[in-house]
Coordinates of C-alpha atoms in Angstrom, one line a residue:
Chain S
M1 CA 0.0 0.0 0.0
R2 CA 1.3 3.5 -0.8
V3 CA 0.2 6.5 1.3
C4 CA 1.0 10.1 0.8
V5 CA 0.8 12.6 3.6
V6 CA -0.1 16.0 2.2
G7 CA 1.2 18.7 4.5
C8 CA 3.9 17.3 6.8
G9 CA 3.8 19.7 9.8
A10 CA 3.4 18.4 13.3
V11 CA 0.3 16.2 12.8
G12 CA 1.2 15.1 9.3
S13 CA 4.6 14.0 10.6
L14 CA 3.0 11.9 13.3
F15 CA 1.1 10.0 10.6
A16 CA 4.1 9.8 8.2
A17 CA 6.6 8.6 10.8
N18 CA 4.3 6.0 12.4
L19 CA 3.1 4.6 9.1
A20 CA 6.6 4.4 7.7
Q21 CA 7.5 1.8 10.3
L22 CA 5.3 -0.7 8.5
D23 CA 7.0 -3.0 6.0
D24 CA 3.8 -3.2 3.9
V25 CA 3.3 0.6 3.6
E26 CA 5.3 2.9 1.4
V27 CA 5.0 6.5 2.8
W28 CA 5.5 9.7 0.9
A29 CA 5.6 13.0 2.7
Y30 CA 4.6 16.1 0.5
D31 CA 5.4 19.4 2.1
L32 CA 6.5 22.8 0.8
A33 CA 9.1 23.4 3.6
R34 CA 12.3 22.4 1.8
D35 CA 14.5 22.3 4.9
H36 CA 12.1 19.8 6.5
V37 CA 11.9 17.7 3.3
D38 CA 15.7 17.7 3.0
A39 CA 16.2 16.7 6.6
I40 CA 13.7 13.8 6.3
N41 CA 15.4 12.5 3.2
E42 CA 18.9 12.8 4.7
Y43 CA 18.3 11.7 8.4
G44 CA 14.8 10.2 8.5
L45 CA 11.8 11.6 10.3
R46 CA 12.2 11.7 14.1
L47 CA 9.4 11.8 16.7
S48 CA 10.2 12.3 20.4
G49 CA 8.1 12.8 23.5
A50 CA 5.0 10.6 23.8
G51 CA 6.8 8.1 21.5
E52 CA 10.3 7.7 20.2
I53 CA 10.5 6.9 16.5
R54 CA 12.9 7.4 13.6
S55 CA 11.6 6.2 10.3
R56 CA 12.2 6.8 6.6
P57 CA 9.3 8.1 4.6
R58 CA 10.2 9.6 1.2
A59 CA 9.8 13.3 1.3
T60 CA 9.3 15.8 -1.5
A61 CA 8.5 19.5 -2.0
D62 CA 7.6 18.8 -5.6
A63 CA 4.1 17.3 -6.1
G64 CA 5.2 16.2 -9.6
E65 CA 7.4 13.6 -8.1
L66 CA 4.5 11.8 -6.3
P67 CA 3.7 8.4 -7.7
A68 CA 0.1 7.0 -7.8
C69 CA -1.0 6.4 -4.2
D70 CA -3.7 4.3 -2.7
F71 CA -4.4 6.9 0.0
G72 CA -3.8 10.5 0.8
I73 CA -3.8 11.9 4.4
V74 CA -4.2 15.7 4.2
A75 CA -2.8 17.4 7.3
T76 CA -2.2 21.0 6.1
K77 CA -3.6 24.0 7.9
A78 CA -7.2 24.3 6.7
M79 CA -6.6 27.4 4.5
H80 CA -4.0 25.5 2.4
T81 CA -6.1 22.4 1.6
S82 CA -7.3 23.4 -1.8
A83 CA -3.9 24.5 -3.2
A84 CA -2.1 21.4 -1.7
V85 CA -4.6 18.9 -2.9
A86 CA -4.9 20.5 -6.3
A87 CA -1.1 20.1 -6.7
A88 CA -1.1 16.5 -5.6
A89 CA -4.4 15.4 -7.1
H90 CA -2.7 13.4 -10.0
A91 CA -1.4 10.9 -7.4
F92 CA -4.9 10.1 -6.1
R93 CA -6.7 9.4 -9.4
D94 CA -7.4 5.9 -8.3
G95 CA -7.0 6.5 -4.5
C96 CA -8.9 7.8 -1.6
V97 CA -8.0 10.9 0.4
A98 CA -8.7 11.5 4.1
S99 CA -8.6 14.8 6.0
V100 CA -7.3 14.8 9.5
Q101 CA -7.4 18.6 9.7
N102 CA -8.9 21.1 12.1
G103 CA -12.3 22.6 11.5
I104 CA -15.1 22.0 9.0
G105 CA -15.1 22.3 5.2
N106 CA -11.8 20.6 4.4
E107 CA -13.5 17.5 2.9
E108 CA -15.5 19.8 0.7
A109 CA -12.3 21.4 -0.6
I110 CA -10.6 18.0 -1.1
A111 CA -13.7 16.8 -3.0
E112 CA -13.2 19.5 -5.6
H113 CA -10.0 17.7 -6.8
V114 CA -10.4 14.1 -5.7
A115 CA -13.2 11.6 -6.4
R116 CA -13.2 9.5 -3.2
V117 CA -13.0 11.3 0.1
I118 CA -12.7 10.3 3.8
R119 CA -13.9 12.4 6.6
G120 CA -11.5 12.3 9.5
T121 CA -10.7 13.8 12.9
T122 CA -7.6 13.3 14.9
F123 CA -6.7 14.2 18.4
P124 CA -2.9 13.6 18.7
A125 CA -0.9 16.8 18.7
G126 CA 2.7 17.9 18.5
K127 CA 5.0 20.6 17.3
L128 CA 7.9 20.9 14.9
V129 CA 11.1 21.3 16.9
E130 CA 13.5 21.5 14.0
P131 CA 13.5 20.3 10.4
G132 CA 13.1 16.5 10.5
H133 CA 12.2 16.4 14.2
V134 CA 8.7 16.6 15.7
Q135 CA 7.8 16.6 19.3
W136 CA 4.9 14.3 20.0
D137 CA 2.9 16.1 22.8
V138 CA -0.3 14.1 23.1
K139 CA -1.3 10.6 21.9
G140 CA -5.0 10.2 20.9
D141 CA -7.4 8.5 18.6
T142 CA -8.3 9.1 15.0
T143 CA -11.7 8.5 13.5
L144 CA -12.3 7.9 9.7
G145 CA -15.6 7.6 7.8
P146 CA -17.0 8.4 4.4
F147 CA -17.4 11.9 3.2
E148 CA -21.1 11.6 2.4
P149 CA -21.3 13.4 -1.0
Q150 CA -18.3 11.6 -2.5
P151 CA -17.6 8.7 -0.2
A152 CA -14.6 6.4 -0.3
P153 CA -15.6 2.7 -0.2
Q154 CA -16.0 1.5 3.4
D155 CA -13.5 -1.4 3.0
E156 CA -10.9 1.1 1.8
I157 CA -11.5 3.3 4.9
E158 CA -11.0 0.2 7.0
R159 CA -7.8 -0.7 5.2
L160 CA -6.4 2.8 6.0
A161 CA -7.6 2.7 9.6
D162 CA -6.0 -0.7 10.0
A163 CA -2.6 0.5 8.7
C164 CA -2.7 3.6 10.9
T165 CA -3.5 1.5 14.0
R166 CA -0.8 -1.1 13.2
G167 CA 1.7 1.8 12.7
G168 CA 1.0 3.3 16.1
M169 CA -1.9 5.7 15.5
P170 CA -5.0 4.1 16.9
T171 CA -7.7 4.7 14.3
R172 CA -11.4 3.6 14.0
A173 CA -13.3 3.3 10.8
V174 CA -16.9 4.3 11.3
S175 CA -19.9 4.7 9.0
D176 CA -20.6 8.3 10.3
A177 CA -17.6 10.3 11.3
R178 CA -19.4 13.6 11.8
G179 CA -19.9 13.2 15.5
P180 CA -16.2 13.2 16.5
Q181 CA -15.5 15.9 13.9
W182 CA -18.2 18.3 15.3
R183 CA -17.2 17.5 18.9
K184 CA -13.7 18.6 18.1
L185 CA -14.9 21.5 16.0
I186 CA -17.2 22.8 18.8
F187 CA -14.4 22.4 21.4
N188 CA -11.9 24.3 19.3
A189 CA -14.3 27.1 18.1
A190 CA -15.5 27.7 21.6
T191 CA -12.1 28.0 23.2
N192 CA -9.2 28.7 20.7
P193 CA -10.4 32.2 19.6
L194 CA -11.0 33.3 23.2
G195 CA -7.4 32.5 23.9
A196 CA -6.4 34.3 20.8
L197 CA -8.4 37.5 21.5
T198 CA -7.5 37.7 25.2
R199 CA -4.0 36.1 25.0
L200 CA -5.0 33.8 27.9
T201 CA -4.1 30.1 28.2
H202 CA -7.0 27.6 28.1
G203 CA -7.1 27.2 31.8
R204 CA -7.1 31.0 32.5
V205 CA -10.0 31.5 30.0
C206 CA -12.0 28.8 31.7
E207 CA -11.5 30.1 35.3
R208 CA -13.0 33.5 34.5
P209 CA -16.8 33.1 34.9
D210 CA -17.7 35.6 32.3
L211 CA -15.4 34.0 29.6
R212 CA -16.5 30.5 30.7
A213 CA -20.2 31.7 30.1
L214 CA -19.2 32.9 26.6
V215 CA -17.6 29.5 26.0
T216 CA -20.9 27.9 26.8
G217 CA -22.8 30.3 24.6
L218 CA -20.5 29.3 21.7
V219 CA -20.8 25.6 22.5
D220 CA -24.6 25.8 22.6
E221 CA -24.7 27.4 19.1
G222 CA -22.4 24.7 17.8
K223 CA -24.6 21.9 19.3
A224 CA -27.7 23.5 17.7
V225 CA -26.0 23.5 14.3
A226 CA -24.9 19.9 14.7
G227 CA -28.4 18.9 15.9
A228 CA -30.0 20.5 12.9
Q229 CA -27.9 18.2 10.7
G230 CA -28.8 15.1 12.7
I231 CA -25.3 14.8 14.0
G232 CA -25.0 13.1 17.4
L233 CA -21.9 14.2 19.3
D234 CA -19.9 11.3 20.7
A235 CA -19.1 13.2 23.9
D236 CA -20.1 16.5 25.5
P237 CA -17.7 19.3 24.5
E238 CA -18.4 21.0 27.9
E239 CA -16.9 18.1 29.8
L240 CA -13.9 18.0 27.5
I241 CA -13.4 21.7 28.0
D242 CA -13.5 21.5 31.7
H243 CA -11.2 18.4 31.7
A244 CA -8.6 20.2 29.6
A245 CA -8.7 23.3 31.9
R246 CA -7.4 21.2 34.8
R247 CA -3.9 22.1 36.0
D248 CA -2.7 18.6 35.4
V249 CA -4.1 18.5 31.8
A250 CA -3.9 21.6 29.6
Y251 CA -4.3 24.7 31.9
E252 CA -1.2 26.3 30.6
H253 CA -1.8 25.3 26.9
K254 CA -1.7 28.1 24.5
A255 CA -4.3 27.4 21.8
S256 CA -2.8 27.0 18.3
M257 CA -4.8 30.1 17.3
L258 CA -3.1 32.1 20.1
Q259 CA 0.3 30.9 18.8
D260 CA -0.8 32.0 15.3
V261 CA -1.8 35.4 16.6
E262 CA 1.4 35.9 18.5
A263 CA 3.3 35.0 15.3
K264 CA 0.9 37.2 13.3
R265 CA 0.1 34.2 11.0
A266 CA -3.3 33.6 9.4
T267 CA -5.5 31.6 11.7
E268 CA -7.9 28.7 11.0
V269 CA -10.9 30.8 12.2
D270 CA -12.7 30.5 8.8
F271 CA -12.9 26.8 9.3
L272 CA -13.9 26.9 13.0
N273 CA -16.3 29.7 13.9
G274 CA -16.7 30.6 10.2
G275 CA -17.6 26.9 9.5
I276 CA -20.2 26.9 12.3
V277 CA -21.7 30.1 10.9
R278 CA -21.8 28.8 7.3
F279 CA -23.4 25.4 8.3
G280 CA -25.8 27.3 10.6
R281 CA -27.0 29.5 7.8
E282 CA -27.5 26.5 5.5
H283 CA -29.7 24.9 8.2
G284 CA -31.5 27.9 9.5
V285 CA -29.8 28.0 12.9
P286 CA -28.7 31.5 14.2
T287 CA -25.1 31.7 15.4
P288 CA -24.6 35.3 16.5
L289 CA -21.8 34.6 19.0
N290 CA -19.8 32.5 16.6
G291 CA -20.4 35.2 14.0
A292 CA -19.1 37.9 16.4
I293 CA -16.0 35.9 17.3
W294 CA -15.3 35.1 13.6
A295 CA -15.5 38.8 12.8
L296 CA -13.2 39.8 15.7
V297 CA -10.5 37.3 14.8
K298 CA -10.7 38.4 11.1
G299 CA -10.4 42.0 12.3
L300 CA -7.3 41.0 14.3
E301 CA -5.8 39.4 11.2
A302 CA -6.6 42.6 9.2
S303 CA -4.8 44.8 11.8
W304 CA -1.5 43.2 10.9
T305 CA -1.6 44.7 7.4
S306 CA -3.6 47.8 8.1
Chain D
M1 CA -18.2 86.2 40.4
T2 CA -14.8 85.5 39.1
D3 CA -14.2 84.5 35.5
R4 CA -11.7 81.7 36.5
V5 CA -12.0 78.1 35.4
C6 CA -10.1 75.2 36.9
V7 CA -9.4 72.0 35.0
V8 CA -8.9 68.8 37.0
G9 CA -7.1 66.1 35.1
A10 CA -4.9 67.5 32.3
G11 CA -4.7 64.5 29.9
A12 CA -5.3 65.3 26.3
I13 CA -8.9 66.4 26.8
G14 CA -8.2 68.4 30.0
S15 CA -5.2 70.1 28.4
L16 CA -7.3 71.1 25.3
F17 CA -10.0 72.7 27.6
A18 CA -7.4 74.4 29.7
A19 CA -5.4 75.9 26.9
H20 CA -8.4 77.1 24.9
L21 CA -10.2 78.6 27.9
A22 CA -7.0 80.4 28.9
R23 CA -7.3 82.5 25.8
V24 CA -10.5 84.1 27.2
C25 CA -10.3 83.8 31.0
E26 CA -8.0 82.8 33.9
V27 CA -7.3 79.1 34.0
S28 CA -5.8 76.9 36.7
V29 CA -5.0 73.2 36.4
L30 CA -5.3 70.9 39.4
C31 CA -2.7 68.2 38.7
R32 CA -1.9 64.9 40.4
R33 CA 1.8 65.1 39.9
A34 CA 3.9 68.0 41.3
E35 CA 6.3 67.9 38.3
H36 CA 3.3 68.4 36.0
A37 CA 2.1 71.4 37.9
Q38 CA 5.6 72.9 38.0
A39 CA 6.0 72.4 34.2
L40 CA 2.7 74.1 33.5
R41 CA 3.6 77.1 35.7
R42 CA 7.0 77.4 34.1
D43 CA 6.2 76.7 30.5
G44 CA 2.5 77.2 30.1
L45 CA 0.6 75.1 27.6
R46 CA 1.2 74.7 23.9
V47 CA -1.5 73.6 21.4
S48 CA -0.6 72.4 17.9
G49 CA -2.5 70.6 15.2
R50 CA -5.8 72.2 14.2
H51 CA -5.0 75.3 16.4
D52 CA -1.6 76.7 17.1
F53 CA -1.0 78.9 20.1
H54 CA 0.7 79.1 23.5
V55 CA -0.9 80.2 26.8
S56 CA 0.1 80.7 30.4
V57 CA -1.8 78.9 33.1
E58 CA -1.8 78.6 36.9
A59 CA -1.3 75.1 38.3
G60 CA -1.1 73.2 41.6
V61 CA -1.6 69.8 43.2
S62 CA -4.2 70.8 45.8
A63 CA -7.3 73.0 45.7
A64 CA -6.0 75.0 48.6
E65 CA -3.2 76.4 46.4
L66 CA -5.6 77.7 43.8
A67 CA -8.0 80.6 43.8
E68 CA -11.7 79.6 43.7
P69 CA -13.1 79.3 40.1
W70 CA -16.7 79.6 39.0
L71 CA -16.4 76.4 37.0
V72 CA -14.4 73.2 37.6
I73 CA -14.0 70.9 34.6
V74 CA -13.2 67.3 35.6
A75 CA -11.6 65.5 32.7
T76 CA -9.7 62.7 34.4
K77 CA -9.8 59.1 33.2
A78 CA -12.3 56.9 35.0
A79 CA -9.6 55.4 37.2
G80 CA -8.5 58.8 38.5
L81 CA -11.9 60.3 39.1
E82 CA -12.5 59.2 42.7
G83 CA -9.1 60.5 43.9
A84 CA -9.5 63.8 42.0
V85 CA -12.9 64.5 43.4
R86 CA -11.8 63.7 46.9
A87 CA -9.2 66.4 46.6
L88 CA -12.0 68.9 45.8
A89 CA -14.2 67.9 48.8
G90 CA -14.8 70.9 51.1
H91 CA -13.4 73.4 48.6
W92 CA -15.0 76.0 46.4
P93 CA -18.7 76.0 47.5
G94 CA -19.6 78.6 44.9
A95 CA -18.3 76.6 41.9
A96 CA -20.2 74.5 39.4
V97 CA -18.6 71.2 38.5
M98 CA -18.7 69.8 34.9
T99 CA -17.7 66.2 34.3
V100 CA -16.3 65.2 30.9
L101 CA -15.7 61.4 31.2
N102 CA -16.5 58.4 29.1
G103 CA -19.3 56.1 30.2
L104 CA -22.0 56.9 32.7
G105 CA -22.0 57.6 36.4
A106 CA -19.3 60.2 36.9
E107 CA -21.8 62.7 38.2
R108 CA -22.8 60.4 41.1
V109 CA -19.2 60.0 42.1
V110 CA -18.8 63.8 42.3
R111 CA -22.1 64.3 44.1
A112 CA -20.9 61.9 46.8
H113 CA -18.2 64.5 47.7
G114 CA -20.0 67.8 47.6
S115 CA -23.2 69.7 46.7
W116 CA -21.9 71.8 43.8
P117 CA -24.3 72.3 40.9
L118 CA -23.3 69.7 38.3
I119 CA -23.0 69.9 34.6
S120 CA -22.9 66.7 32.6
A121 CA -20.8 66.7 29.4
V122 CA -19.5 64.4 26.8
T123 CA -16.9 65.3 24.3
F124 CA -16.1 64.0 20.8
M125 CA -13.0 66.1 20.3
S126 CA -9.7 64.3 20.5
G127 CA -6.1 65.1 20.9
T128 CA -2.7 63.6 21.6
K129 CA -0.7 64.7 24.6
H130 CA 2.9 65.0 23.5
S131 CA 4.2 66.2 26.9
D132 CA 2.9 67.7 30.1
T133 CA 2.9 71.1 28.3
H134 CA 2.1 70.3 24.7
V135 CA -1.1 68.9 23.3
E136 CA -2.0 68.3 19.7
Y137 CA -5.6 69.1 18.8
I138 CA -6.7 66.4 16.4
L139 CA -10.5 66.1 16.0
D140 CA -12.4 69.4 16.4
T141 CA -15.7 67.7 17.0
E142 CA -18.2 69.0 19.6
T143 CA -18.5 68.8 23.3
W144 CA -22.1 68.5 24.5
L145 CA -23.2 69.7 27.9
G146 CA -26.4 69.7 29.9
P147 CA -27.7 70.1 33.5
W148 CA -27.5 67.3 36.0
E149 CA -30.5 67.1 38.4
D150 CA -31.7 70.6 39.1
T151 CA -28.7 72.6 37.8
P152 CA -30.1 75.8 36.2
F153 CA -29.7 75.8 32.4
A154 CA -28.3 79.3 32.5
L155 CA -25.2 77.8 34.2
V156 CA -24.9 75.3 31.4
Q157 CA -25.2 78.0 28.9
R158 CA -22.5 80.1 30.6
A159 CA -20.1 77.1 30.5
H160 CA -21.0 76.5 26.9
D161 CA -20.3 80.2 26.0
A162 CA -16.9 80.1 27.7
I163 CA -15.9 77.0 25.8
V164 CA -17.0 78.4 22.5
A165 CA -15.3 81.7 23.1
G166 CA -12.1 79.8 23.7
G167 CA -12.3 78.4 20.2
L168 CA -13.8 74.9 20.8
E169 CA -17.0 73.4 19.4
A170 CA -19.8 72.9 21.9
E171 CA -23.6 72.5 22.2
A172 CA -25.7 73.1 25.3
L173 CA -28.6 70.7 25.6
P174 CA -31.5 70.8 28.1
D175 CA -31.2 67.1 28.6
L176 CA -27.8 65.5 28.0
R177 CA -28.9 61.9 28.5
P178 CA -29.8 61.3 24.8
A179 CA -26.3 62.6 23.9
Q180 CA -24.6 60.7 26.7
W181 CA -26.3 57.4 25.7
S182 CA -25.4 58.0 22.0
K183 CA -21.8 58.3 22.9
L184 CA -21.9 55.4 25.4
I185 CA -23.2 53.0 22.8
F186 CA -20.8 54.4 20.2
N187 CA -17.8 54.1 22.6
A188 CA -18.7 50.7 24.0
T189 CA -18.9 49.3 20.5
V190 CA -16.0 51.0 18.8
N191 CA -13.5 51.0 21.7
G192 CA -14.3 47.3 22.5
V193 CA -13.9 46.2 18.9
A194 CA -10.7 48.2 18.4
A195 CA -9.2 46.9 21.7
L196 CA -9.9 43.3 20.7
T197 CA -8.9 43.5 17.0
G198 CA -6.0 46.0 17.2
L199 CA -7.7 48.0 14.4
R200 CA -7.8 51.8 14.5
H201 CA -11.2 53.2 13.8
D202 CA -11.1 52.7 10.0
F203 CA -13.3 51.3 7.2
H204 CA -13.3 47.8 8.7
F205 CA -15.8 49.1 11.3
A206 CA -18.4 50.1 8.6
E207 CA -18.4 47.2 6.1
G208 CA -18.0 43.5 5.8
P209 CA -18.3 41.1 8.7
L210 CA -16.8 43.4 11.2
G211 CA -19.2 46.2 10.1
E212 CA -22.1 43.8 10.6
L213 CA -20.8 43.0 14.1
V214 CA -20.5 46.8 14.9
H215 CA -24.0 47.3 13.6
D216 CA -25.4 44.5 15.7
L217 CA -23.6 45.8 18.8
V218 CA -25.1 49.3 18.2
D219 CA -28.6 47.7 17.8
E220 CA -28.2 45.9 21.2
G221 CA -27.2 49.3 22.7
K222 CA -30.3 51.0 21.2
A223 CA -32.5 48.4 22.8
V224 CA -31.1 49.3 26.2
A225 CA -31.7 53.0 25.5
R226 CA -35.3 52.3 24.5
A227 CA -35.8 50.2 27.7
A228 CA -34.3 53.2 29.7
D229 CA -36.7 55.6 28.0
V230 CA -33.8 57.6 26.5
P231 CA -34.3 58.9 23.0
L232 CA -30.9 59.0 21.3
H233 CA -29.4 62.4 20.2
D234 CA -27.6 60.7 17.3
D235 CA -27.7 57.3 15.8
P236 CA -24.4 55.6 17.0
W237 CA -24.2 53.6 13.7
E238 CA -24.2 56.8 11.7
M239 CA -21.7 58.4 14.1
N240 CA -19.5 55.3 13.4
V241 CA -19.8 55.4 9.6
L242 CA -19.2 59.2 9.6
A243 CA -16.1 58.8 11.8
T244 CA -14.6 56.1 9.5
K245 CA -14.9 58.5 6.5
R246 CA -12.9 61.3 8.0
G247 CA -9.8 60.0 6.3
H248 CA -7.9 59.9 9.6
A249 CA -8.2 56.6 11.4
H250 CA -8.7 57.6 15.1
Y251 CA -6.6 55.6 17.6
P252 CA -9.3 54.7 20.2
S253 CA -8.2 55.1 23.8
M254 CA -9.0 51.6 24.8
L255 CA -6.8 50.2 22.0
E256 CA -4.0 52.5 23.1
D257 CA -4.4 51.2 26.7
V258 CA -4.3 47.6 25.5
D259 CA -1.3 48.3 23.3
R260 CA 0.5 49.7 26.3
G261 CA -0.6 47.0 28.8
R262 CA -2.5 49.6 30.8
P263 CA -5.9 49.2 32.6
T264 CA -8.7 50.3 30.2
E265 CA -12.0 52.2 30.8
V266 CA -13.9 49.0 30.0
E267 CA -15.7 49.1 33.4
L268 CA -16.9 52.6 32.9
I269 CA -17.8 52.2 29.3
N270 CA -18.9 48.7 28.5
G271 CA -19.6 47.9 32.1
S272 CA -22.0 50.8 32.3
L273 CA -24.0 49.6 29.3
V274 CA -24.0 46.0 30.5
R275 CA -25.2 47.0 34.0
E276 CA -28.0 49.3 32.6
A277 CA -29.1 46.3 30.5
R278 CA -29.1 43.8 33.3
E279 CA -31.1 46.2 35.5
R280 CA -33.8 46.3 32.9
D281 CA -33.6 42.6 31.9
V282 CA -32.5 43.5 28.3
P283 CA -30.5 40.7 26.8
L284 CA -27.1 42.0 25.6
P285 CA -25.2 38.9 24.5
L286 CA -22.8 40.5 22.0
H287 CA -21.8 43.3 24.4
E288 CA -21.5 40.8 27.3
A289 CA -19.0 38.9 25.0
V290 CA -17.0 42.0 24.2
Y291 CA -17.0 43.1 27.9
A292 CA -15.8 39.7 29.0
L293 CA -13.1 39.5 26.3
V294 CA -11.6 43.0 27.1
R295 CA -11.6 42.2 30.8
G296 CA -9.8 38.9 29.9
R297 CA -7.3 40.8 27.8
E298 CA -6.6 43.1 30.8
A299 CA -6.1 40.0 32.9
S300 CA -3.5 38.7 30.5
Y301 CA -1.1 41.6 31.3
A302 CA -0.2 40.0 34.6

């Protein structure tokens, strides 16, 4: 089986390094960061932290070099999905492509370029320490299922899930993957932008009653939009939010959006709160708080060039 | 009756009042810092920008040092109000006190320390203080003033006439609340959004998704004004659109405070509006969100 990881940042590297340990899987890593690609090809891809791995995926910054693949795993930041998949689409003419990205709307973008699409959500996290080396912060599960309008065959989804699990990334194939995706979406949309706008860590946002009430307001809108689509959440985002706020879990965690804001990088807010607003509009569910937060973060991004 | 005016709190707004009034009457400035008072006595006050002149002023750090004025203009920031008014307690029984602060409630703080006739005012002019003795006059928009409780309107008119004679724009109104609420809604919206986004008051506030948010925040504020039975003097949305078309993107004070890691006036501005809404059971979810976020941003300084 041949798998190409599209976008080999922290999460993409977790998939690429783990899968490349398997004898029956050939892994390609496609990423535009040439120093990272060169380091992988020269020294291998190293993970440290929650797991210690060094394996040898083939890496390239040139999509033209990609051979035909059975599977794609897209792990770019959400705003780069379309460009990255368009460039690599030739490799997936006969394959299936999964998203393991943040937010909502990535599968739709992939489906513009690829026929068979897998809806995915992943919880492991890490960060790029240096080219070729990713720190694995958190282990966690991945869920894969069909993207309803252009689904991959269920046995193919199971084949990819099995490979990921054998490689060291526990993955379930399900018939409806929207529940975990919306659970993660609602969690992220209700907490990340509040950290980004206030510069507070997750725990400090949650210990302020007025901000915690705002989190609940955002969660409730997200739940209403999920409910209107007939999506059952597999866990209550509120409980996950409170769990993460504990001092022994992620109290001091700076949301990725806060890290983006501190570095003045474009955020994924269009695919988080913006996604909830878009799907809310389609299903006639009002989402004023998510709309407000979306507008404020877009304003913040605009201030960097104003 | 003397023709003397005393300005308490010589930030940008206080300095603009003091300098312009000093062109037509005697002016003293009650300062918090001794160096500030010294500098003013020594160098006077310089105005640049829309006007360009230099005046001499009296200055001190206690009311006892200064001759009794007929009018006291209190132009401190919210955080400095209580201390400034405490310094006036027991002094100048014949004076009227005019408050020019953002938000609501400054008059009540003053009333707690004396029985002077009170004049409520809000100002839309703006300036930048370059030093203790130099202020740049940037926006020459109006100051509105009106009576508080049973203050005779003639006193309001006299304060208005002095301000206008000094070269500033002003309007005397029989009831200031419609103007005060217009400004409160405008400020809570524009300052809050600016502080959170880092944007100066530019076109983003009048169009696109951020414009929609500003519009919705203004609508929430209007609902509170309706519940409080206050007809608005100006539509805060129109004030907003007009301000973004001036060609000069104003640097809102709450954004300036956040940029410098200083406490903001969010309690006085956004807090006032939120409390007025809660008292009347008017739902205010967007302003509650902005209020919580700005307070959270302040908490991040530590």
